[in-house]
Amino acid sequence: MSIHVRKRIICAISGGIDSAVSALLLKKKGYDVIGCFMKNWDKYDDNTVTCTLDKDLEDAEYVCRKLQIKLHVVDFVKQYWNKVFIPFLDDYQNGLTPNPDILCNKYVKFDALLTYCKQHLQTELLATGHYDINYALKYVQFPVGDILKSDVKKIALENSLERFVQKRESMGICFIGKRKFHVFIDQFISELKGDIRHIETNNIIGEHKGIHRHTLGQRIPIYDRQHAPGTNHPALFTQHFHTDASHWIDEIPYTFKTNGHFECDFKFQHRHKTIVVQVSSSSPNNTRLKISLPIPIRSISPGQYAVFYNGEECLGGARIIDNGTSLYELKHSPPLINSDRLLNKY
Ligand SMILES: Nc1ncnc2c1ncn2[C@@H]1O[C@H](COP(=O)(O)OP(=O)(O)OP(=O)(O)O)[C@@H](O)[C@H]1O
């Protein structure tokens, strides 16, 4: 008599549709699925609670009940605070636009959670509901990774998970919730007033309460909106930018390694279409990159990530550290900022 032992896999269940359907598909494939809900934010530290933690946990419990799988609730509040939230605040204070999701993937989901699975749940197999993921991790599966969102919804409907089709997608940064960004950030970073100056005349046109309250390209309240530069001003557009050390999923692309430059598909933020860019080295060991765009792009923001593809295949990514010389600066020599300073700086 042979005994069939089902392979155990942990599915990170967020209370949203993608992880619910991921767990369902894994169960259908015959895995021994265990759900894991991560508590990454302590709502009791937070006076203006609008975080959806309770509702998400309730939904995670609901999925696991429906699928008849166990649910573990893991507390990663400390890890999230130290590895994601503190760098997030630092970035804002330094005028960058951070991407906490990338740090959360790197340090919490694909590090702390993976370690927890090995140490406490007797498996090193993990699954998440990500679609567009820039990692090729040996022990991680993405069951809905190559399924269209419309099909994920269909699968949910066919399997009595309609509650998740109706649930609003989480937008933006989860711990901020529905409150205004400045109301949230003011709890952590003190006000630091400064002048808002017109880029062309250098005249003072307003006052800000700290650069951490703003991101590149965002509208700001000023006294004289009529004479202010618009959100499509050439100072917001750039055709070249620089990144910090790159991370390649397999290895450095061959042509890049041999020639010091190569062409690939590039994506900046989800809402942008993929375009072909020229990637060249801006440091001796090919780690830092210079990206040349075929057309100027608006609001390439330092702190955000550039992701490189070969068609559908993700090659790697790098954090943007300098948005280069703007179209406006190019027209007005000498440039206000010389992006070549990076070569000397690093
Ligand atoms: N609090 C959490 N606990 C456990 N897993 C989580 C949590 N938050 C996110 N995840 C995992 O990371 C994946 C991606 O999360 P993210 O919020 O970026 O995307 P999503 O498309 O909204 O996913 P979902 O529809 O499953 O919420 C989720 O599908 C889930 O597997």
XYZ file of C-alpha atoms and ligand atoms in Angstrom:
377
model
C 0.000 0.000 0.000
C 1.476 3.368 -0.949
C 0.858 6.473 1.106
C 0.601 9.707 -0.833
C 2.056 12.597 1.153
C 0.882 15.964 -0.074
C 3.558 18.635 -0.435
C 3.087 21.487 2.011
C 3.024 25.076 0.778
C 2.321 28.288 2.664
C 0.097 30.779 0.883
C 0.414 34.387 2.035
C -3.223 35.407 2.435
C -3.858 39.156 2.519
C -7.653 39.133 2.538
C -7.693 40.139 -1.144
C -8.820 38.288 -4.263
C -5.398 37.402 -5.696
C -4.138 35.473 -2.697
C -7.586 33.889 -2.164
C -7.554 32.512 -5.722
C -3.884 31.518 -5.380
C -4.708 29.378 -2.327
C -7.662 27.859 -4.154
C -5.549 26.932 -7.205
C -2.837 25.399 -5.037
C -5.425 23.344 -3.182
C -6.852 22.143 -6.494
C -3.354 21.104 -7.543
C -3.224 18.839 -4.501
C -0.934 20.774 -2.190
C -1.281 20.756 1.584
C -1.972 24.508 1.770
C -1.580 26.554 4.947
C -2.587 30.217 4.942
C -0.461 32.892 6.565
C -1.662 36.408 7.351
C 1.051 38.925 8.206
C 0.356 41.679 10.660
C 2.839 44.348 9.585
C 1.426 47.464 11.183
C 0.421 48.079 14.784
C -2.794 50.014 14.651
C -2.607 50.736 18.389
C 0.471 52.893 17.755
C -1.573 54.872 15.373
C -4.148 57.353 16.744
C -5.997 57.986 13.508
C -6.795 54.386 12.766
C -8.047 53.910 9.253
C -5.848 50.927 8.487
C -7.895 48.063 7.138
C -6.077 45.439 9.205
C -9.131 44.022 11.033
C -11.213 43.758 7.896
C -8.351 42.120 5.985
C -7.762 39.591 8.747
C -11.483 38.812 8.828
C -11.394 38.226 5.059
C -8.285 36.048 5.361
C -10.097 33.940 7.979
C -13.113 33.712 5.687
C -11.040 32.388 2.732
C -9.341 29.796 4.889
C -12.672 28.645 6.335
C -14.109 28.349 2.821
C -11.099 26.421 1.536
C -10.826 24.433 4.754
C -7.206 25.297 5.316
C -5.466 26.443 8.501
C -4.538 30.086 8.954
C -1.492 31.337 10.855
C -1.314 34.953 11.881
C 2.279 36.168 12.068
C 3.461 39.370 13.647
C 6.081 41.188 11.577
C 5.392 44.637 12.987
C 8.983 45.050 14.195
C 10.567 43.850 10.936
C 8.240 46.044 8.864
C 8.965 49.079 11.036
C 12.742 48.689 10.880
C 13.216 47.485 7.322
C 10.374 49.214 5.491
C 8.917 52.102 7.460
C 12.109 53.743 8.782
C 13.737 53.759 5.293
C 10.411 55.073 3.948
C 10.582 58.058 6.343
C 14.276 58.600 5.589
C 13.551 58.732 1.884
C 10.793 61.296 2.307
C 13.038 63.448 4.483
C 15.677 63.311 1.754
C 13.244 64.421 -0.936
C 12.908 60.966 -2.506
C 9.724 59.110 -3.439
C 10.022 55.721 -1.738
C 8.409 52.483 -2.772
C 7.621 50.587 0.454
C 6.127 47.637 -1.479
C 9.541 46.729 -2.881
C 11.153 46.774 0.560
C 8.219 44.818 1.999
C 8.678 42.139 -0.676
C 12.407 41.975 -0.087
C 12.593 42.037 3.703
C 9.192 40.871 4.922
C 7.436 38.585 2.421
C 10.485 36.962 0.821
C 12.720 37.027 3.867
C 10.991 37.110 7.271
C 7.981 35.104 6.070
C 10.062 32.578 4.158
C 12.259 32.075 7.243
C 9.135 31.681 9.401
C 7.817 28.975 7.028
C 11.068 27.026 7.331
C 11.368 27.407 11.097
C 7.763 26.957 12.190
C 5.724 25.392 9.413
C 8.093 22.697 8.178
C 8.250 23.875 4.571
C 10.263 26.261 2.482
C 7.605 26.552 -0.191
C 5.750 29.850 -0.235
C 3.127 31.286 -2.602
C 1.799 34.809 -3.006
C -0.837 36.457 -5.169
C 1.617 38.722 -7.001
C 1.254 39.241 -10.752
C 4.137 41.430 -11.739
C 6.996 40.347 -9.607
C 10.652 41.213 -10.107
C 12.057 38.222 -8.317
C 12.900 34.682 -9.437
C 12.903 32.930 -6.133
C 13.523 29.237 -6.014
C 10.982 28.450 -3.312
C 8.249 30.934 -4.190
C 5.289 30.320 -6.480
C 2.932 32.864 -8.025
C -0.200 30.851 -8.894
C -2.031 33.797 -10.531
C 1.181 35.252 -12.008
C 0.242 34.402 -15.583
C -3.543 34.622 -15.299
C -5.497 37.681 -16.393
C -7.221 39.608 -13.608
C -10.567 39.064 -15.370
C -9.967 35.294 -15.200
C -8.981 35.519 -11.528
C -12.360 37.170 -10.898
C -14.114 34.463 -12.897
C -12.403 31.727 -10.881
C -13.427 33.491 -7.655
C -17.058 33.696 -8.800
C -17.133 30.026 -9.821
C -15.804 28.987 -6.432
C -18.080 30.923 -4.074
C -15.486 33.607 -3.410
C -17.666 36.402 -4.865
C -17.088 38.478 -1.728
C -13.556 39.146 -3.034
C -14.700 40.213 -6.471
C -16.718 42.964 -4.837
C -14.001 43.981 -2.373
C -12.218 47.214 -3.304
C -8.620 46.662 -4.427
C -6.093 48.001 -1.966
C -4.746 51.221 -3.426
C -1.581 53.001 -2.478
C 0.187 52.414 0.802
C -1.891 50.224 3.093
C -0.847 51.717 6.428
C -1.884 55.193 5.323
C -5.411 54.036 4.581
C -7.950 56.641 3.572
C -6.443 59.627 5.365
C -4.648 62.441 3.569
C -0.942 61.730 3.098
C 0.228 64.858 4.958
C -2.014 64.067 7.965
C -0.276 60.708 8.209
C 3.306 61.790 7.553
C 3.074 64.779 9.950
C 2.852 62.299 12.821
C 6.390 61.134 12.057
C 8.254 64.023 10.429
C 8.190 67.529 11.879
C 7.200 70.504 9.846
C 10.120 72.233 8.114
C 8.894 75.313 6.289
C 10.526 76.608 3.132
C 9.885 78.796 0.111
C 8.294 77.605 -3.084
C 10.074 79.326 -5.959
C 9.089 79.741 -9.592
C 11.485 77.633 -11.637
C 11.903 80.297 -14.328
C 11.935 83.569 -12.381
C 13.167 82.243 -9.019
C 10.461 84.439 -7.411
C 8.848 83.154 -4.233
C 5.333 81.999 -5.086
C 4.389 80.156 -1.941
C 5.491 78.396 1.209
C 5.741 74.667 1.913
C 5.786 72.847 5.234
C 8.510 70.352 4.378
C 9.721 68.551 1.262
C 8.574 65.264 2.800
C 4.977 66.315 2.093
C 5.522 66.410 -1.662
C 6.565 64.221 -4.541
C 7.865 65.174 -7.952
C 5.216 66.400 -10.362
C 2.545 66.722 -7.704
C 0.324 69.838 -7.620
C 0.970 72.169 -4.700
C -1.124 74.934 -3.156
C 0.265 78.342 -4.150
C -1.061 81.915 -4.039
C -0.832 82.594 -7.771
C -1.811 79.445 -9.593
C -2.408 81.322 -12.844
C 1.234 82.297 -13.262
C 2.746 79.141 -11.856
C 4.457 76.589 -14.099
C 2.001 73.825 -15.013
C 2.274 70.128 -14.284
C 3.604 69.620 -17.822
C 6.475 72.063 -17.491
C 9.690 70.888 -19.283
C 11.477 70.926 -15.901
C 9.522 67.759 -15.080
C 10.659 65.870 -18.171
C 13.901 64.035 -18.608
C 15.409 61.782 -21.254
C 18.242 60.247 -19.205
C 18.459 59.215 -15.597
C 20.770 57.316 -13.254
C 20.217 54.389 -10.949
C 21.913 52.885 -7.953
C 23.282 49.325 -7.994
C 21.264 47.086 -10.307
C 19.854 43.676 -9.369
C 19.694 41.082 -12.123
C 17.439 38.083 -11.679
C 19.703 35.564 -13.409
C 22.965 37.240 -14.196
C 24.133 40.457 -15.834
C 22.791 40.447 -19.430
C 25.576 39.168 -21.701
C 25.765 42.162 -24.075
C 25.873 44.497 -21.113
C 28.708 42.546 -19.543
C 30.754 42.564 -22.717
C 29.880 45.962 -24.241
C 28.961 48.027 -21.179
C 25.562 48.839 -22.699
C 22.481 47.066 -24.027
C 18.893 47.626 -25.082
C 15.894 46.286 -23.225
C 12.254 46.922 -22.436
C 11.676 49.254 -19.548
C 8.772 49.985 -17.309
C 8.414 52.835 -14.863
C 5.428 52.448 -12.527
C 2.509 50.147 -13.319
C 0.491 52.656 -15.279
C 3.242 53.287 -17.852
C 3.548 51.265 -21.039
C 6.743 49.321 -21.670
C 9.285 51.181 -23.866
C 12.685 50.251 -25.309
C 15.595 51.982 -23.563
C 19.367 52.030 -23.791
C 21.057 50.938 -20.569
C 24.708 51.816 -20.062
C 27.123 51.558 -17.219
C 27.839 54.604 -15.070
C 30.275 52.925 -12.700
C 33.420 50.882 -13.386
C 31.941 47.514 -12.376
C 28.669 47.932 -14.326
C 26.567 48.159 -11.182
C 25.214 51.703 -11.457
C 23.338 52.480 -14.638
C 22.530 55.329 -16.958
C 19.183 54.904 -18.722
C 18.508 56.723 -21.994
C 14.856 57.006 -22.947
C 13.561 57.238 -26.542
C 11.220 60.063 -25.534
C 11.245 62.393 -22.534
C 9.238 61.038 -19.598
C 7.543 63.078 -16.895
C 8.302 62.719 -13.190
C 11.028 60.104 -13.164
C 11.321 60.212 -9.397
C 14.458 59.377 -7.412
C 13.565 56.681 -4.891
C 11.313 54.792 -7.319
C 12.416 51.662 -9.169
C 13.177 51.133 -12.836
C 12.353 47.594 -13.981
C 13.940 45.987 -17.045
C 12.362 43.331 -19.241
C 13.075 41.254 -22.290
C 9.510 41.061 -23.594
C 7.554 39.444 -20.775
C 10.633 38.213 -18.937
C 11.783 40.409 -16.070
C 15.568 40.861 -16.200
C 16.038 42.946 -13.091
C 15.690 46.400 -11.659
C 17.427 49.296 -10.001
C 16.533 52.193 -7.774
C 16.545 55.606 -9.429
C 18.961 57.985 -7.708
C 19.059 60.933 -10.058
C 16.552 62.088 -12.660
C 19.215 63.630 -14.874
C 19.030 66.941 -16.668
C 15.506 68.107 -17.399
C 14.411 69.406 -20.787
C 14.182 72.828 -19.220
C 17.738 72.671 -17.897
C 19.012 71.480 -21.258
C 17.641 74.626 -22.872
C 19.084 76.918 -20.240
C 22.804 76.485 -20.048
C 24.636 76.139 -17.811
C 22.334 73.409 -16.494
C 20.953 73.938 -12.990
C 21.962 70.427 -12.075
C 24.707 68.583 -13.872
C 23.867 64.892 -13.830
C 27.525 64.072 -14.569
C 28.276 65.023 -10.981
C 27.141 61.508 -10.161
C 30.197 60.126 -11.859
C 32.358 62.116 -9.481
C 30.155 61.503 -6.479
C 30.272 57.709 -6.639
N -0.924 41.195 5.222
C -0.592 40.200 4.393
N -0.529 38.935 4.867
C -0.168 37.901 4.057
N 0.137 38.054 2.760
C 0.087 39.284 2.247
C -0.269 40.424 3.015
N -0.223 41.504 2.206
C 0.154 41.065 0.998
N 0.349 39.709 1.005
C 0.783 38.825 -0.105
O 1.404 39.588 -1.104
C 0.641 39.529 -2.321
C 0.689 40.851 -3.027
O 0.085 41.803 -2.198
P -0.388 43.188 -2.754
O -1.151 43.871 -1.673
O 0.787 43.859 -3.341
O -1.246 42.787 -4.037
P -2.774 42.460 -4.334
O -2.800 42.247 -5.810
O -3.692 43.487 -3.764
O -3.051 41.016 -3.646
P -4.389 40.524 -2.957
O -5.517 40.674 -3.955
O -4.114 39.081 -2.616
O -4.562 41.391 -1.737
C -0.752 39.111 -1.867
O -1.454 38.489 -2.916
C -0.434 38.167 -0.745
O -0.058 36.898 -1.209
